PDB file of N, CA and C in Angstrom:
ATOM      1  N   MET A   1      54.817  67.538  24.038  1.00  0.00           N
ATOM      2  CA  MET A   1      54.307  66.275  23.537  1.00  0.00           C
ATOM      3  C   MET A   1      55.391  65.189  23.596  1.00  0.00           C
ATOM      4  N   LYS A   2      56.608  65.547  23.141  1.00  0.00           N
ATOM      5  CA  LYS A   2      57.708  64.588  23.137  1.00  0.00           C
ATOM      6  C   LYS A   2      58.069  64.176  24.560  1.00  0.00           C
ATOM      7  N   ASN A   3      58.115  65.139  25.490  1.00  0.00           N
ATOM      8  CA  ASN A   3      58.449  64.823  26.877  1.00  0.00           C
ATOM      9  C   ASN A   3      57.421  63.891  27.497  1.00  0.00           C
ATOM     10  N   ARG A   4      56.164  64.101  27.188  1.00  0.00           N
ATOM     11  CA  ARG A   4      55.111  63.241  27.735  1.00  0.00           C
ATOM     12  C   ARG A   4      55.291  61.815  27.208  1.00  0.00           C
ATOM     13  N   LEU A   5      55.621  61.682  25.930  1.00  0.00           N
ATOM     14  CA  LEU A   5      55.856  60.356  25.359  1.00  0.00           C
ATOM     15  C   LEU A   5      57.043  59.684  26.041  1.00  0.00           C
ATOM     16  N   LEU A   6      58.106  60.425  26.313  1.00  0.00           N
ATOM     17  CA  LEU A   6      59.269  59.855  26.987  1.00  0.00           C
ATOM     18  C   LEU A   6      58.936  59.426  28.404  1.00  0.00           C
ATOM     19  N   ILE A   7      58.122  60.189  29.093  1.00  0.00           N
ATOM     20  CA  ILE A   7      57.689  59.815  30.442  1.00  0.00           C
ATOM     21  C   ILE A   7      56.860  58.543  30.383  1.00  0.00           C
ATOM     22  N   GLU A   8      55.941  58.472  29.431  1.00  0.00           N
ATOM     23  CA  GLU A   8      55.115  57.273  29.277  1.00  0.00           C
ATOM     24  C   GLU A   8      55.971  56.062  28.904  1.00  0.00           C
ATOM     25  N   LEU A   9      56.964  56.284  28.026  1.00  0.00           N
ATOM     26  CA  LEU A   9      57.877  55.205  27.653  1.00  0.00           C
ATOM     27  C   LEU A   9      58.657  54.702  28.862  1.00  0.00           C
ATOM     28  N   ASP A  10      59.136  55.610  29.682  1.00  0.00           N
ATOM     29  CA  ASP A  10      59.875  55.238  30.885  1.00  0.00           C
ATOM     30  C   ASP A  10      58.980  54.442  31.837  1.00  0.00           C
ATOM     31  N   ASN A  11      57.747  54.895  32.013  1.00  0.00           N
ATOM     32  CA  ASN A  11      56.808  54.173  32.890  1.00  0.00           C
ATOM     33  C   ASN A  11      56.502  52.783  32.343  1.00  0.00           C
ATOM     34  N   LEU A  12      56.321  52.676  31.026  1.00  0.00           N
ATOM     35  CA  LEU A  12      56.058  51.374  30.417  1.00  0.00           C
ATOM     36  C   LEU A  12      57.260  50.458  30.592  1.00  0.00           C
ATOM     37  N   ARG A  13      58.459  50.998  30.329  1.00  0.00           N
ATOM     38  CA  ARG A  13      59.682  50.205  30.486  1.00  0.00           C
ATOM     39  C   ARG A  13      59.821  49.718  31.929  1.00  0.00           C
ATOM     40  N   ARG A  14      59.574  50.610  32.885  1.00  0.00           N
ATOM     41  CA  ARG A  14      59.671  50.226  34.293  1.00  0.00           C
ATOM     42  C   ARG A  14      58.659  49.122  34.622  1.00  0.00           C
ATOM     43  N   GLY A  15      57.449  49.289  34.146  1.00  0.00           N
ATOM     44  CA  GLY A  15      56.411  48.291  34.431  1.00  0.00           C
ATOM     45  C   GLY A  15      56.720  46.936  33.820  1.00  0.00           C
ATOM     46  N   VAL A  16      57.153  46.921  32.569  1.00  0.00           N
ATOM     47  CA  VAL A  16      57.469  45.661  31.901  1.00  0.00           C
ATOM     48  C   VAL A  16      58.650  44.980  32.583  1.00  0.00           C
ATOM     49  N   ASN A  17      59.713  45.728  32.835  1.00  0.00           N
ATOM     50  CA  ASN A  17      60.880  45.148  33.491  1.00  0.00           C
ATOM     51  C   ASN A  17      60.539  44.645  34.885  1.00  0.00           C
ATOM     52  N   ARG A  18      59.792  45.428  35.635  1.00  0.00           N
ATOM     53  CA  ARG A  18      59.426  45.028  36.996  1.00  0.00           C
ATOM     54  C   ARG A  18      58.567  43.764  36.979  1.00  0.00           C
ATOM     55  N   SER A  19      57.629  43.682  36.038  1.00  0.00           N
ATOM     56  CA  SER A  19      56.744  42.509  35.987  1.00  0.00           C
ATOM     57  C   SER A  19      57.512  41.236  35.644  1.00  0.00           C
ATOM     58  N   ILE A  20      58.621  41.366  34.948  1.00  0.00           N
ATOM     59  CA  ILE A  20      59.418  40.195  34.575  1.00  0.00           C
ATOM     60  C   ILE A  20      60.494  39.900  35.613  1.00  0.00           C
ATOM     61  N   ILE A  21      61.196  40.930  36.071  1.00  0.00           N
ATOM     62  CA  ILE A  21      62.352  40.733  36.953  1.00  0.00           C
ATOM     63  C   ILE A  21      61.937  40.473  38.397  1.00  0.00           C
ATOM     64  N   ASN A  22      61.037  41.265  38.925  1.00  0.00           N
ATOM     65  CA  ASN A  22      60.712  41.186  40.355  1.00  0.00           C
ATOM     66  C   ASN A  22      60.256  39.798  40.800  1.00  0.00           C
ATOM     67  N   PRO A  23      59.400  39.101  40.036  1.00  0.00           N
ATOM     68  CA  PRO A  23      59.001  37.759  40.495  1.00  0.00           C
ATOM     69  C   PRO A  23      60.135  36.729  40.465  1.00  0.00           C
ATOM     70  N   LEU A  24      61.142  36.956  39.630  1.00  0.00           N
ATOM     71  CA  LEU A  24      62.220  35.975  39.472  1.00  0.00           C
ATOM     72  C   LEU A  24      63.351  36.129  40.479  1.00  0.00           C
ATOM     73  N   VAL A  25      63.499  37.326  41.025  1.00  0.00           N
ATOM     74  CA  VAL A  25      64.639  37.618  41.884  1.00  0.00           C
ATOM     75  C   VAL A  25      64.148  37.866  43.301  1.00  0.00           C
ATOM     76  N   PRO A  26      64.738  37.191  44.282  1.00  0.00           N
ATOM     77  CA  PRO A  26      64.311  37.440  45.661  1.00  0.00           C
ATOM     78  C   PRO A  26      64.630  38.870  46.083  1.00  0.00           C
ATOM     79  N   GLU A  27      63.865  39.360  47.035  1.00  0.00           N
ATOM     80  CA  GLU A  27      64.084  40.708  47.549  1.00  0.00           C
ATOM     81  C   GLU A  27      65.529  40.840  48.036  1.00  0.00           C
ATOM     82  N   LEU A  28      66.189  41.887  47.606  1.00  0.00           N
ATOM     83  CA  LEU A  28      67.595  42.084  47.958  1.00  0.00           C
ATOM     84  C   LEU A  28      67.750  42.828  49.274  1.00  0.00           C
ATOM     85  N   SER A  29      68.819  42.503  49.962  1.00  0.00           N
ATOM     86  CA  SER A  29      69.193  43.212  51.189  1.00  0.00           C
ATOM     87  C   SER A  29      70.710  43.379  51.165  1.00  0.00           C
ATOM     88  N   MET A  30      71.210  44.165  52.101  1.00  0.00           N
ATOM     89  CA  MET A  30      72.663  44.312  52.196  1.00  0.00           C
ATOM     90  C   MET A  30      73.322  42.958  52.458  1.00  0.00           C
ATOM     91  N   GLU A  31      72.679  42.139  53.260  1.00  0.00           N
ATOM     92  CA  GLU A  31      73.240  40.821  53.569  1.00  0.00           C
ATOM     93  C   GLU A  31      73.312  39.943  52.322  1.00  0.00           C
ATOM     94  N   SER A  32      72.301  40.017  51.461  1.00  0.00           N
ATOM     95  CA  SER A  32      72.304  39.174  50.267  1.00  0.00           C
ATOM     96  C   SER A  32      73.286  39.680  49.215  1.00  0.00           C
ATOM     97  N   LEU A  33      73.644  40.960  49.272  1.00  0.00           N
ATOM     98  CA  LEU A  33      74.589  41.521  48.305  1.00  0.00           C
ATOM     99  C   LEU A  33      76.050  41.315  48.709  1.00  0.00           C
ATOM    100  N   THR A  34      76.302  41.069  49.984  1.00  0.00           N
ATOM    101  CA  THR A  34      77.679  40.923  50.459  1.00  0.00           C
ATOM    102  C   THR A  34      78.438  39.803  49.758  1.00  0.00           C
ATOM    103  N   PRO A  35      77.872  38.606  49.583  1.00  0.00           N
ATOM    104  CA  PRO A  35      78.632  37.561  48.874  1.00  0.00           C
ATOM    105  C   PRO A  35      78.950  37.943  47.428  1.00  0.00           C
ATOM    106  N   LEU A  36      78.040  38.635  46.778  1.00  0.00           N
ATOM    107  CA  LEU A  36      78.278  39.079  45.410  1.00  0.00           C
ATOM    108  C   LEU A  36      79.434  40.073  45.342  1.00  0.00           C
ATOM    109  N   LEU A  37      79.406  41.055  46.215  1.00  0.00           N
ATOM    110  CA  LEU A  37      80.468  42.057  46.222  1.00  0.00           C
ATOM    111  C   LEU A  37      81.811  41.454  46.628  1.00  0.00           C
ATOM    112  N   THR A  38      81.771  40.484  47.510  1.00  0.00           N
ATOM    113  CA  THR A  38      82.993  39.779  47.907  1.00  0.00           C
ATOM    114  C   THR A  38      83.564  39.008  46.723  1.00  0.00           C
ATOM    115  N   MET A  39      82.693  38.381  45.948  1.00  0.00           N
ATOM    116  CA  MET A  39      83.126  37.634  44.777  1.00  0.00           C
ATOM    117  C   MET A  39      83.796  38.558  43.753  1.00  0.00           C
ATOM    118  N   VAL A  40      83.214  39.732  43.530  1.00  0.00           N
ATOM    119  CA  VAL A  40      83.800  40.688  42.594  1.00  0.00           C
ATOM    120  C   VAL A  40      85.157  41.170  43.103  1.00  0.00           C
ATOM    121  N   ALA A  41      85.240  41.471  44.383  1.00  0.00           N
ATOM    122  CA  ALA A  41      86.512  41.919  44.957  1.00  0.00           C
ATOM    123  C   ALA A  41      87.575  40.831  44.841  1.00  0.00           C
ATOM    124  N   GLN A  42      87.177  39.592  45.047  1.00  0.00           N
ATOM    125  CA  GLN A  42      88.118  38.482  44.933  1.00  0.00           C
ATOM    126  C   GLN A  42      88.619  38.345  43.494  1.00  0.00           C
ATOM    127  N   ALA A  43      87.709  38.463  42.535  1.00  0.00           N
ATOM    128  CA  ALA A  43      88.103  38.373  41.125  1.00  0.00           C
ATOM    129  C   ALA A  43      89.029  39.531  40.748  1.00  0.00           C
ATOM    130  N   ARG A  44      88.742  40.721  41.263  1.00  0.00           N
ATOM    131  CA  ARG A  44      89.611  41.881  41.012  1.00  0.00           C
ATOM    132  C   ARG A  44      90.999  41.621  41.591  1.00  0.00           C
ATOM    133  N   ALA A  45      91.045  41.135  42.814  1.00  0.00           N
ATOM    134  CA  ALA A  45      92.325  40.868  43.472  1.00  0.00           C
ATOM    135  C   ALA A  45      93.130  39.816  42.704  1.00  0.00           C
ATOM    136  N   GLU A  46      92.464  38.763  42.236  1.00  0.00           N
ATOM    137  CA  GLU A  46      93.160  37.713  41.498  1.00  0.00           C
ATOM    138  C   GLU A  46      93.710  38.238  40.173  1.00  0.00           C
ATOM    139  N   TYR A  47      92.960  39.090  39.514  1.00  0.00           N
ATOM    140  CA  TYR A  47      93.416  39.675  38.253  1.00  0.00           C
ATOM    141  C   TYR A  47      94.629  40.573  38.475  1.00  0.00           C
ATOM    142  N   VAL A  48      94.538  41.456  39.461  1.00  0.00           N
ATOM    143  CA  VAL A  48      95.652  42.368  39.753  1.00  0.00           C
ATOM    144  C   VAL A  48      96.876  41.578  40.216  1.00  0.00           C
ATOM    145  N   GLN A  49      96.651  40.606  41.072  1.00  0.00           N
ATOM    146  CA  GLN A  49      97.761  39.779  41.543  1.00  0.00           C
ATOM    147  C   GLN A  49      98.426  39.039  40.379  1.00  0.00           C
ATOM    148  N   ALA A  50      97.630  38.543  39.454  1.00  0.00           N
ATOM    149  CA  ALA A  50      98.178  37.806  38.319  1.00  0.00           C
ATOM    150  C   ALA A  50      99.052  38.690  37.445  1.00  0.00           C
ATOM    151  N   VAL A  51      98.605  39.918  37.188  1.00  0.00           N
ATOM    152  CA  VAL A  51      99.413  40.798  36.334  1.00  0.00           C
ATOM    153  C   VAL A  51     100.693  41.225  37.049  1.00  0.00           C
ATOM    154  N   LEU A  52     100.612  41.458  38.354  1.00  0.00           N
ATOM    155  CA  LEU A  52     101.817  41.816  39.102  1.00  0.00           C
ATOM    156  C   LEU A  52     102.798  40.641  39.169  1.00  0.00           C
ATOM    157  N   ASN A  53     102.275  39.432  39.383  1.00  0.00           N
ATOM    158  CA  ASN A  53     103.127  38.240  39.392  1.00  0.00           C
ATOM    159  C   ASN A  53     103.776  38.024  38.031  1.00  0.00           C
ATOM    160  N   LEU A  54     103.008  38.253  36.980  1.00  0.00           N
ATOM    161  CA  LEU A  54     103.532  38.093  35.629  1.00  0.00           C
ATOM    162  C   LEU A  54     104.661  39.088  35.366  1.00  0.00           C
ATOM    163  N   ALA A  55     104.453  40.333  35.752  1.00  0.00           N
ATOM    164  CA  ALA A  55     105.489  41.352  35.558  1.00  0.00           C
ATOM    165  C   ALA A  55     106.750  40.998  36.339  1.00  0.00           C
ATOM    166  N   ASP A  56     106.567  40.520  37.554  1.00  0.00           N
ATOM    167  CA  ASP A  56     107.714  40.137  38.379  1.00  0.00           C
ATOM    168  C   ASP A  56     108.442  38.945  37.764  1.00  0.00           C
ATOM    169  N   GLN A  57     107.680  37.988  37.307  1.00  0.00           N
ATOM    170  CA  GLN A  57     108.247  36.774  36.712  1.00  0.00           C
ATOM    171  C   GLN A  57     108.986  37.081  35.412  1.00  0.00           C
ATOM    172  N   GLN A  58     108.447  37.952  34.604  1.00  0.00           N
ATOM    173  CA  GLN A  58     109.020  38.232  33.288  1.00  0.00           C
ATOM    174  C   GLN A  58     110.174  39.229  33.338  1.00  0.00           C
ATOM    175  N   GLN A  59     110.259  40.006  34.397  1.00  0.00           N
ATOM    176  CA  GLN A  59     111.333  40.988  34.580  1.00  0.00           C
ATOM    177  C   GLN A  59     111.584  41.818  33.315  1.00  0.00           C
ATOM    178  N   GLY A  60     110.493  42.366  32.776  1.00  0.00           N
ATOM    179  CA  GLY A  60     110.601  43.248  31.623  1.00  0.00           C
ATOM    180  C   GLY A  60     110.500  42.565  30.275  1.00  0.00           C
ATOM    181  N   GLN A  61     110.554  41.252  30.259  1.00  0.00           N
ATOM    182  CA  GLN A  61     110.440  40.512  28.990  1.00  0.00           C
ATOM    183  C   GLN A  61     108.961  40.312  28.634  1.00  0.00           C
ATOM    184  N   ALA A  62     108.686  40.200  27.358  1.00  0.00           N
ATOM    185  CA  ALA A  62     107.308  39.981  26.894  1.00  0.00           C
ATOM    186  C   ALA A  62     106.811  38.613  27.365  1.00  0.00           C
ATOM    187  N   PRO A  63     105.586  38.552  27.832  1.00  0.00           N
ATOM    188  CA  PRO A  63     105.031  37.259  28.259  1.00  0.00           C
ATOM    189  C   PRO A  63     104.683  36.383  27.056  1.00  0.00           C
ATOM    190  N   SER A  64     104.549  35.119  27.317  1.00  0.00           N
ATOM    191  CA  SER A  64     104.174  34.174  26.258  1.00  0.00           C
ATOM    192  C   SER A  64     102.671  34.274  25.986  1.00  0.00           C
ATOM    193  N   VAL A  65     102.256  33.688  24.905  1.00  0.00           N
ATOM    194  CA  VAL A  65     100.829  33.648  24.561  1.00  0.00           C
ATOM    195  C   VAL A  65     100.052  32.913  25.653  1.00  0.00           C
ATOM    196  N   GLU A  66     100.623  31.852  26.179  1.00  0.00           N
ATOM    197  CA  GLU A  66      99.956  31.086  27.237  1.00  0.00           C
ATOM    198  C   GLU A  66      99.782  31.935  28.502  1.00  0.00           C
ATOM    199  N   GLN A  67     100.816  32.709  28.832  1.00  0.00           N
ATOM    200  CA  GLN A  67     100.723  33.579  30.012  1.00  0.00           C
ATOM    201  C   GLN A  67      99.649  34.660  29.809  1.00  0.00           C
ATOM    202  N   ILE A  68      99.584  35.208  28.603  1.00  0.00           N
ATOM    203  CA  ILE A  68      98.568  36.215  28.309  1.00  0.00           C
ATOM    204  C   ILE A  68      97.172  35.593  28.350  1.00  0.00           C
ATOM    205  N   ASP A  69      97.048  34.375  27.842  1.00  0.00           N
ATOM    206  CA  ASP A  69      95.751  33.686  27.894  1.00  0.00           C
ATOM    207  C   ASP A  69      95.288  33.487  29.339  1.00  0.00           C
ATOM    208  N   ALA A  70      96.230  33.112  30.215  1.00  0.00           N
ATOM    209  CA  ALA A  70      95.884  32.927  31.626  1.00  0.00           C
ATOM    210  C   ALA A  70      95.456  34.252  32.257  1.00  0.00           C
ATOM    211  N   LEU A  71      96.178  35.321  31.934  1.00  0.00           N
ATOM    212  CA  LEU A  71      95.828  36.644  32.444  1.00  0.00           C
ATOM    213  C   LEU A  71      94.477  37.087  31.891  1.00  0.00           C
ATOM    214  N   LYS A  72      94.278  36.859  30.604  1.00  0.00           N
ATOM    215  CA  LYS A  72      93.018  37.246  29.964  1.00  0.00           C
ATOM    216  C   LYS A  72      91.829  36.542  30.607  1.00  0.00           C
ATOM    217  N   SER A  73      91.978  35.294  30.956  1.00  0.00           N
ATOM    218  CA  SER A  73      90.864  34.559  31.563  1.00  0.00           C
ATOM    219  C   SER A  73      90.477  35.183  32.909  1.00  0.00           C
ATOM    220  N   LYS A  74      91.451  35.655  33.644  1.00  0.00           N
ATOM    221  CA  LYS A  74      91.139  36.326  34.922  1.00  0.00           C
ATOM    222  C   LYS A  74      90.447  37.660  34.672  1.00  0.00           C
ATOM    223  N   ARG A  75      90.883  38.374  33.627  1.00  0.00           N
ATOM    224  CA  ARG A  75      90.240  39.647  33.292  1.00  0.00           C
ATOM    225  C   ARG A  75      88.806  39.429  32.844  1.00  0.00           C
ATOM    226  N   VAL A  76      88.569  38.407  32.035  1.00  0.00           N
ATOM    227  CA  VAL A  76      87.214  38.123  31.551  1.00  0.00           C
ATOM    228  C   VAL A  76      86.283  37.832  32.729  1.00  0.00           C
ATOM    229  N   VAL A  77      86.746  37.041  33.679  1.00  0.00           N
ATOM    230  CA  VAL A  77      85.946  36.742  34.872  1.00  0.00           C
ATOM    231  C   VAL A  77      85.638  38.025  35.631  1.00  0.00           C
ATOM    232  N   PHE A  78      86.657  38.828  35.877  1.00  0.00           N
ATOM    233  CA  PHE A  78      86.471  40.080  36.607  1.00  0.00           C
ATOM    234  C   PHE A  78      85.505  41.004  35.875  1.00  0.00           C
ATOM    235  N   GLU A  79      85.722  41.227  34.586  1.00  0.00           N
ATOM    236  CA  GLU A  79      84.863  42.145  33.830  1.00  0.00           C
ATOM    237  C   GLU A  79      83.424  41.650  33.743  1.00  0.00           C
ATOM    238  N   GLU A  80      83.228  40.363  33.630  1.00  0.00           N
ATOM    239  CA  GLU A  80      81.872  39.818  33.583  1.00  0.00           C
ATOM    240  C   GLU A  80      81.146  40.052  34.900  1.00  0.00           C
ATOM    241  N   LEU A  81      81.847  39.862  36.006  1.00  0.00           N
ATOM    242  CA  LEU A  81      81.241  40.096  37.319  1.00  0.00           C
ATOM    243  C   LEU A  81      80.926  41.576  37.524  1.00  0.00           C
ATOM    244  N   VAL A  82      81.814  42.453  37.079  1.00  0.00           N
ATOM    245  CA  VAL A  82      81.560  43.895  37.178  1.00  0.00           C
ATOM    246  C   VAL A  82      80.324  44.261  36.349  1.00  0.00           C
ATOM    247  N   SER A  83      80.214  43.707  35.149  1.00  0.00           N
ATOM    248  CA  SER A  83      79.038  43.968  34.307  1.00  0.00           C
ATOM    249  C   SER A  83      77.757  43.495  34.980  1.00  0.00           C
ATOM    250  N   ALA A  84      77.834  42.344  35.625  1.00  0.00           N
ATOM    251  CA  ALA A  84      76.663  41.817  36.316  1.00  0.00           C
ATOM    252  C   ALA A  84      76.248  42.717  37.474  1.00  0.00           C
ATOM    253  N   VAL A  85      77.213  43.197  38.240  1.00  0.00           N
ATOM    254  CA  VAL A  85      76.905  44.097  39.354  1.00  0.00           C
ATOM    255  C   VAL A  85      76.337  45.412  38.824  1.00  0.00           C
ATOM    256  N   ASN A  86      76.876  45.907  37.715  1.00  0.00           N
ATOM    257  CA  ASN A  86      76.338  47.130  37.120  1.00  0.00           C
ATOM    258  C   ASN A  86      74.894  46.933  36.662  1.00  0.00           C
ATOM    259  N   ALA A  87      74.596  45.772  36.092  1.00  0.00           N
ATOM    260  CA  ALA A  87      73.224  45.475  35.687  1.00  0.00           C
ATOM    261  C   ALA A  87      72.305  45.420  36.902  1.00  0.00           C
ATOM    262  N   LEU A  88      72.778  44.826  37.980  1.00  0.00           N
ATOM    263  CA  LEU A  88      71.991  44.764  39.204  1.00  0.00           C
ATOM    264  C   LEU A  88      71.757  46.158  39.766  1.00  0.00           C
ATOM    265  N   GLU A  89      72.776  46.997  39.723  1.00  0.00           N
ATOM    266  CA  GLU A  89      72.635  48.370  40.195  1.00  0.00           C
ATOM    267  C   GLU A  89      71.571  49.119  39.387  1.00  0.00           C
ATOM    268  N   THR A  90      71.559  48.907  38.089  1.00  0.00           N
ATOM    269  CA  THR A  90      70.542  49.526  37.240  1.00  0.00           C
ATOM    270  C   THR A  90      69.147  49.040  37.612  1.00  0.00           C
ATOM    271  N   VAL A  91      69.025  47.746  37.856  1.00  0.00           N
ATOM    272  CA  VAL A  91      67.735  47.171  38.255  1.00  0.00           C
ATOM    273  C   VAL A  91      67.238  47.820  39.549  1.00  0.00           C
ATOM    274  N   ILE A  92      68.145  48.022  40.481  1.00  0.00           N
ATOM    275  CA  ILE A  92      67.775  48.640  41.764  1.00  0.00           C
ATOM    276  C   ILE A  92      67.422  50.108  41.561  1.00  0.00           C
ATOM    277  N   GLN A  93      68.251  50.844  40.826  1.00  0.00           N
ATOM    278  CA  GLN A  93      68.009  52.271  40.611  1.00  0.00           C
ATOM    279  C   GLN A  93      66.689  52.525  39.903  1.00  0.00           C
ATOM    280  N   ARG A  94      66.353  51.677  38.964  1.00  0.00           N
ATOM    281  CA  ARG A  94      65.130  51.873  38.185  1.00  0.00           C
ATOM    282  C   ARG A  94      63.905  51.221  38.813  1.00  0.00           C
ATOM    283  N   GLU A  95      64.105  50.654  40.001  1.00  0.00           N
ATOM    284  CA  GLU A  95      63.016  50.057  40.784  1.00  0.00           C
ATOM    285  C   GLU A  95      62.322  48.914  40.051  1.00  0.00           C
ATOM    286  N   TYR A  96      63.134  48.068  39.382  1.00  0.00           N
ATOM    287  CA  TYR A  96      62.593  46.906  38.703  1.00  0.00           C
ATOM    288  C   TYR A  96      62.356  45.750  39.665  1.00  0.00           C
ATOM    289  N   MET A  97      62.824  45.889  40.904  1.00  0.00           N
ATOM    290  CA  MET A  97      62.645  44.825  41.896  1.00  0.00           C
ATOM    291  C   MET A  97      62.571  45.416  43.292  1.00  0.00           C
ATOM    292  N   ASP A  98      62.053  44.623  44.203  1.00  0.00           N
ATOM    293  CA  ASP A  98      61.937  45.052  45.587  1.00  0.00           C
ATOM    294  C   ASP A  98      63.283  44.903  46.297  1.00  0.00           C
ATOM    295  N   VAL A  99      63.564  45.841  47.185  1.00  0.00           N
ATOM    296  CA  VAL A  99      64.759  45.771  48.010  1.00  0.00           C
ATOM    297  C   VAL A  99      64.383  46.032  49.453  1.00  0.00           C
ATOM    298  N   LYS A 100      65.120  45.400  50.345  1.00  0.00           N
ATOM    299  CA  LYS A 100      64.924  45.637  51.775  1.00  0.00           C
ATOM    300  C   LYS A 100      65.815  46.787  52.187  1.00  0.00           C
ATOM    301  N   THR A 101      65.263  47.707  52.927  1.00  0.00           N
ATOM    302  CA  THR A 101      66.089  48.792  53.439  1.00  0.00           C
ATOM    303  C   THR A 101      66.684  48.367  54.771  1.00  0.00           C
ATOM    304  N   THR A 102      67.825  48.956  55.106  1.00  0.00           N
ATOM    305  CA  THR A 102      68.500  48.582  56.344  1.00  0.00           C
ATOM    306  C   THR A 102      68.071  49.446  57.506  1.00  0.00           C
ATOM    307  N   ARG A 103      67.442  50.576  57.208  1.00  0.00           N
ATOM    308  CA  ARG A 103      67.006  51.474  58.269  1.00  0.00           C
ATOM    309  C   ARG A 103      65.571  51.150  58.629  1.00  0.00           C
ATOM    310  N   SER A 104      65.288  51.045  59.894  1.00  0.00           N
ATOM    311  CA  SER A 104      63.920  50.757  60.315  1.00  0.00           C
ATOM    312  C   SER A 104      63.077  52.022  60.225  1.00  0.00           C
ATOM    313  N   ALA A 105      61.789  51.855  60.124  1.00  0.00           N
ATOM    314  CA  ALA A 105      60.873  52.998  60.008  1.00  0.00           C
ATOM    315  C   ALA A 105      60.952  53.887  61.241  1.00  0.00           C
ATOM    316  N   SER A 106      61.117  53.289  62.433  1.00  0.00           N
ATOM    317  CA  SER A 106      61.185  54.105  63.647  1.00  0.00           C
ATOM    318  C   SER A 106      62.444  54.958  63.667  1.00  0.00           C
ATOM    319  N   LYS A 107      63.560  54.402  63.188  1.00  0.00           N
ATOM    320  CA  LYS A 107      64.790  55.184  63.121  1.00  0.00           C
ATOM    321  C   LYS A 107      64.630  56.341  62.144  1.00  0.00           C
ATOM    322  N   THR A 108      64.003  56.070  61.000  1.00  0.00           N
ATOM    323  CA  THR A 108      63.829  57.095  59.999  1.00  0.00           C
ATOM    324  C   THR A 108      62.999  58.253  60.559  1.00  0.00           C
ATOM    325  N   ARG A 109      61.919  57.930  61.253  1.00  0.00           N
ATOM    326  CA  ARG A 109      61.077  58.990  61.849  1.00  0.00           C
ATOM    327  C   ARG A 109      61.825  59.738  62.935  1.00  0.00           C
ATOM    328  N   ALA A 110      62.630  59.039  63.728  1.00  0.00           N
ATOM    329  CA  ALA A 110      63.357  59.698  64.802  1.00  0.00           C
ATOM    330  C   ALA A 110      64.423  60.632  64.251  1.00  0.00           C
ATOM    331  N   GLU A 111      65.018  60.269  63.120  1.00  0.00           N
ATOM    332  CA  GLU A 111      66.070  61.092  62.533  1.00  0.00           C
ATOM    333  C   GLU A 111      65.505  62.262  61.748  1.00  0.00           C
ATOM    334  N   ASP A 112      64.246  62.174  61.331  1.00  0.00           N
ATOM    335  CA  ASP A 112      63.630  63.230  60.540  1.00  0.00           C
ATOM    336  C   ASP A 112      62.643  63.988  61.411  1.00  0.00           C
ATOM    337  N   PRO A 113      63.050  65.152  61.940  1.00  0.00           N
ATOM    338  CA  PRO A 113      62.206  65.888  62.886  1.00  0.00           C
ATOM    339  C   PRO A 113      60.980  66.538  62.252  1.00  0.00           C
ATOM    340  N   SER A 114      60.841  66.527  60.933  1.00  0.00           N
ATOM    341  CA  SER A 114      59.706  67.214  60.307  1.00  0.00           C
ATOM    342  C   SER A 114      58.413  66.502  60.395  1.00  0.00           C
TER     343      SER A 114
END
């Protein structure tokens, strides 16, 4: 009985989320995700570069509050973008929106001999 309720809850959650999210977000493809992933990689690189530059600049001395604030702002940007990508991944995994596949139907049939 409990398992059936959980299955029904999951189906309801999927339906509600899909009805709200899918109309608002354009169909995703690998091409549409590339700028997003590039942005996250850039934010990661800037954060790592900032901490390495800070360590080099300080040569073992404690950084100032202003330097930490500057570093923190880069971390906040990076972490927010990572959270957004994780949310998008969840949306895709749970089928709350349509996605374009990169493999054509003919390729799929040719690769699957069954």
